[in-house]
Amino acid sequence: MHLHKLWSRMVYFILAIIARRVYQMVQSWWIIDQIQHTLGEDSFSLGPGEHDVRQ
């Protein structure tokens, strides 16, 4: 019984670490997606302008 309690606590600890790691990964992916989205809009807005200047 004591061993089972220790095992369940260790499993809970591992799950907590995995959950935190996954949360950080998703957060970093969301931040990267936001940065790419912002840079994409900036590049799109700058792209046609450069072509207009060259023409």
mmCIF file of N, CA and C in Angstrom:
data_model
loop_
_atom_site.group_PDB
_atom_site.id
_atom_site.type_symbol
_atom_site.label_atom_id
_atom_site.label_comp_id
_atom_site.label_asym_id
_atom_site.label_seq_id
_atom_site.Cartn_x
_atom_site.Cartn_y
_atom_site.Cartn_z
ATOM 1 N N MET A 1 0.849 -1.208 0.000
ATOM 2 C CA MET A 1 0.000 0.000 0.000
ATOM 3 C C MET A 1 0.883 1.256 0.000
ATOM 4 N N HIS A 2 1.927 1.225 0.818
ATOM 5 C CA HIS A 2 2.819 2.380 0.873
ATOM 6 C C HIS A 2 3.542 2.550 -0.462
ATOM 7 N N LEU A 3 3.948 1.422 -1.073
ATOM 8 C CA LEU A 3 4.635 1.482 -2.363
ATOM 9 C C LEU A 3 3.708 2.047 -3.441
ATOM 10 N N HIS A 4 2.442 1.652 -3.386
ATOM 11 C CA HIS A 4 1.477 2.153 -4.371
ATOM 12 C C HIS A 4 1.279 3.661 -4.216
ATOM 13 N N LYS A 5 1.254 4.123 -2.978
ATOM 14 C CA LYS A 5 1.093 5.568 -2.741
ATOM 15 C C LYS A 5 2.290 6.337 -3.293
ATOM 16 N N LEU A 6 3.497 5.798 -3.061
ATOM 17 C CA LEU A 6 4.711 6.441 -3.566
ATOM 18 C C LEU A 6 4.715 6.439 -5.089
ATOM 19 N N TRP A 7 4.291 5.322 -5.693
ATOM 20 C CA TRP A 7 4.262 5.204 -7.163
ATOM 21 C C TRP A 7 3.277 6.212 -7.751
ATOM 22 N N SER A 8 2.092 6.315 -7.149
ATOM 23 C CA SER A 8 1.084 7.245 -7.673
ATOM 24 C C SER A 8 1.576 8.688 -7.544
ATOM 25 N N ARG A 9 2.296 8.977 -6.475
ATOM 26 C CA ARG A 9 2.832 10.336 -6.298
ATOM 27 C C ARG A 9 3.890 10.627 -7.357
ATOM 28 N N MET A 10 4.726 9.620 -7.683
ATOM 29 C CA MET A 10 5.761 9.807 -8.692
ATOM 30 C C MET A 10 5.120 9.995 -10.075
ATOM 31 N N VAL A 11 4.077 9.225 -10.356
ATOM 32 C CA VAL A 11 3.378 9.362 -11.637
ATOM 33 C C VAL A 11 2.762 10.753 -11.739
ATOM 34 N N TYR A 12 2.153 11.225 -10.652
ATOM 35 C CA TYR A 12 1.556 12.567 -10.645
ATOM 36 C C TYR A 12 2.624 13.625 -10.881
ATOM 37 N N PHE A 13 3.807 13.423 -10.281
ATOM 38 C CA PHE A 13 4.904 14.375 -10.434
ATOM 39 C C PHE A 13 5.367 14.407 -11.884
ATOM 40 N N ILE A 14 5.508 13.220 -12.502
ATOM 41 C CA ILE A 14 5.941 13.139 -13.900
ATOM 42 C C ILE A 14 4.898 13.792 -14.806
ATOM 43 N N LEU A 15 3.625 13.540 -14.548
ATOM 44 C CA LEU A 15 2.566 14.137 -15.363
ATOM 45 C C LEU A 15 2.587 15.653 -15.236
ATOM 46 N N ALA A 16 2.874 16.156 -14.043
ATOM 47 C CA ALA A 16 2.932 17.605 -13.839
ATOM 48 C C ALA A 16 4.079 18.202 -14.657
ATOM 49 N N ILE A 17 5.226 17.521 -14.677
ATOM 50 C CA ILE A 17 6.377 18.012 -15.451
ATOM 51 C C ILE A 17 6.039 18.007 -16.940
ATOM 52 N N ILE A 18 5.430 16.912 -17.413
ATOM 53 C CA ILE A 18 5.073 16.809 -18.832
ATOM 54 C C ILE A 18 4.057 17.893 -19.200
ATOM 55 N N ALA A 19 3.070 18.105 -18.330
ATOM 56 C CA ALA A 19 2.044 19.111 -18.604
ATOM 57 C C ALA A 19 2.672 20.504 -18.701
ATOM 58 N N ARG A 20 3.605 20.791 -17.808
ATOM 59 C CA ARG A 20 4.267 22.105 -17.834
ATOM 60 C C ARG A 20 5.101 22.255 -19.103
ATOM 61 N N ARG A 21 5.803 21.173 -19.498
ATOM 62 C CA ARG A 21 6.629 21.216 -20.709
ATOM 63 C C ARG A 21 5.763 21.444 -21.942
ATOM 64 N N VAL A 22 4.631 20.718 -22.008
ATOM 65 C CA VAL A 22 3.728 20.861 -23.151
ATOM 66 C C VAL A 22 3.149 22.270 -23.183
ATOM 67 N N TYR A 23 2.802 22.805 -22.002
ATOM 68 C CA TYR A 23 2.253 24.162 -21.943
ATOM 69 C C TYR A 23 3.264 25.179 -22.461
ATOM 70 N N GLN A 24 4.540 25.009 -22.063
ATOM 71 C CA GLN A 24 5.576 25.933 -22.528
ATOM 72 C C GLN A 24 5.767 25.807 -24.035
ATOM 73 N N MET A 25 5.725 24.562 -24.560
ATOM 74 C CA MET A 25 5.885 24.356 -25.993
ATOM 75 C C MET A 25 4.753 25.033 -26.765
ATOM 76 N N VAL A 26 3.520 24.831 -26.282
ATOM 77 C CA VAL A 26 2.368 25.439 -26.969
ATOM 78 C C VAL A 26 2.464 26.953 -26.901
ATOM 79 N N GLN A 27 2.886 27.468 -25.751
ATOM 80 C CA GLN A 27 3.013 28.918 -25.590
ATOM 81 C C GLN A 27 4.065 29.469 -26.549
ATOM 82 N N SER A 28 5.217 28.765 -26.656
ATOM 83 C CA SER A 28 6.270 29.238 -27.559
ATOM 84 C C SER A 28 5.801 29.153 -29.007
ATOM 85 N N TRP A 29 5.057 28.073 -29.339
ATOM 86 C CA TRP A 29 4.521 27.963 -30.704
ATOM 87 C C TRP A 29 3.567 29.113 -30.988
ATOM 88 N N TRP A 30 2.712 29.464 -29.997
ATOM 89 C CA TRP A 30 1.756 30.549 -30.196
ATOM 90 C C TRP A 30 2.493 31.868 -30.394
ATOM 91 N N ILE A 31 3.548 32.092 -29.598
ATOM 92 C CA ILE A 31 4.327 33.330 -29.727
ATOM 93 C C ILE A 31 4.997 33.378 -31.101
ATOM 94 N N ILE A 32 5.574 32.234 -31.541
ATOM 95 C CA ILE A 32 6.218 32.188 -32.860
ATOM 96 C C ILE A 32 5.187 32.454 -33.948
ATOM 97 N N ASP A 33 3.993 31.872 -33.791
ATOM 98 C CA ASP A 33 2.938 32.072 -34.785
ATOM 99 C C ASP A 33 2.542 33.542 -34.844
ATOM 100 N N GLN A 34 2.439 34.178 -33.675
ATOM 101 C CA GLN A 34 2.087 35.603 -33.637
ATOM 102 C C GLN A 34 3.179 36.436 -34.315
ATOM 103 N N ILE A 35 4.455 36.102 -34.047
ATOM 104 C CA ILE A 35 5.565 36.861 -34.636
ATOM 105 C C ILE A 35 5.564 36.679 -36.151
ATOM 106 N N GLN A 36 5.390 35.428 -36.620
ATOM 107 C CA GLN A 36 5.360 35.180 -38.058
ATOM 108 C C GLN A 36 4.180 35.904 -38.692
ATOM 109 N N HIS A 37 3.037 35.915 -37.998
ATOM 110 C CA HIS A 37 1.860 36.587 -38.539
ATOM 111 C C HIS A 37 2.136 38.086 -38.670
ATOM 112 N N THR A 38 2.750 38.672 -37.639
ATOM 113 C CA THR A 38 3.058 40.107 -37.677
ATOM 114 C C THR A 38 4.094 40.401 -38.754
ATOM 115 N N LEU A 39 5.168 39.584 -38.805
ATOM 116 C CA LEU A 39 6.199 39.805 -39.821
ATOM 117 C C LEU A 39 5.617 39.591 -41.213
ATOM 118 N N GLY A 40 4.706 38.613 -41.336
ATOM 119 C CA GLY A 40 4.086 38.356 -42.635
ATOM 120 C C GLY A 40 3.290 39.566 -43.094
ATOM 121 N N GLU A 41 2.517 40.170 -42.195
ATOM 122 C CA GLU A 41 1.737 41.354 -42.562
ATOM 123 C C GLU A 41 2.673 42.500 -42.933
ATOM 124 N N ASP A 42 3.757 42.684 -42.170
ATOM 125 C CA ASP A 42 4.702 43.767 -42.471
ATOM 126 C C ASP A 42 5.340 43.552 -43.835
ATOM 127 N N SER A 43 5.759 42.293 -44.112
ATOM 128 C CA SER A 43 6.425 42.036 -45.395
ATOM 129 C C SER A 43 5.441 42.211 -46.542
ATOM 130 N N PHE A 44 4.185 41.791 -46.316
ATOM 131 C CA PHE A 44 3.192 41.956 -47.377
ATOM 132 C C PHE A 44 2.933 43.437 -47.641
ATOM 133 N N SER A 45 2.890 44.236 -46.583
ATOM 134 C CA SER A 45 2.615 45.658 -46.769
ATOM 135 C C SER A 45 3.828 46.354 -47.406
ATOM 136 N N LEU A 46 5.049 45.856 -47.092
ATOM 137 C CA LEU A 46 6.250 46.473 -47.666
ATOM 138 C C LEU A 46 6.495 45.996 -49.095
ATOM 139 N N GLY A 47 6.089 44.737 -49.407
ATOM 140 C CA GLY A 47 6.359 44.153 -50.716
ATOM 141 C C GLY A 47 5.814 45.003 -51.865
ATOM 142 N N PRO A 48 4.507 45.227 -51.928
ATOM 143 C CA PRO A 48 3.936 46.013 -53.025
ATOM 144 C C PRO A 48 4.521 47.424 -53.078
ATOM 145 N N GLY A 49 4.824 48.014 -51.935
ATOM 146 C CA GLY A 49 5.388 49.361 -51.905
ATOM 147 C C GLY A 49 6.714 49.410 -52.636
ATOM 148 N N GLU A 50 7.567 48.385 -52.386
ATOM 149 C CA GLU A 50 8.860 48.360 -53.069
ATOM 150 C C GLU A 50 8.658 48.231 -54.574
ATOM 151 N N HIS A 51 7.711 47.383 -54.982
ATOM 152 C CA HIS A 51 7.465 47.196 -56.417
ATOM 153 C C HIS A 51 6.963 48.506 -57.032
ATOM 154 N N ASP A 52 6.093 49.230 -56.304
ATOM 155 C CA ASP A 52 5.576 50.496 -56.823
ATOM 156 C C ASP A 52 6.720 51.494 -56.986
ATOM 157 N N VAL A 53 7.651 51.527 -56.032
ATOM 158 C CA VAL A 53 8.777 52.456 -56.115
ATOM 159 C C VAL A 53 9.658 52.085 -57.308
ATOM 160 N N ARG A 54 9.903 50.792 -57.494
ATOM 161 C CA ARG A 54 10.780 50.362 -58.595
ATOM 162 C C ARG A 54 10.123 50.657 -59.946
ATOM 163 N N GLN A 55 8.804 50.505 -60.026
ATOM 164 C CA GLN A 55 8.135 50.769 -61.301
ATOM 165 C C GLN A 55 8.046 52.278 -61.532
#
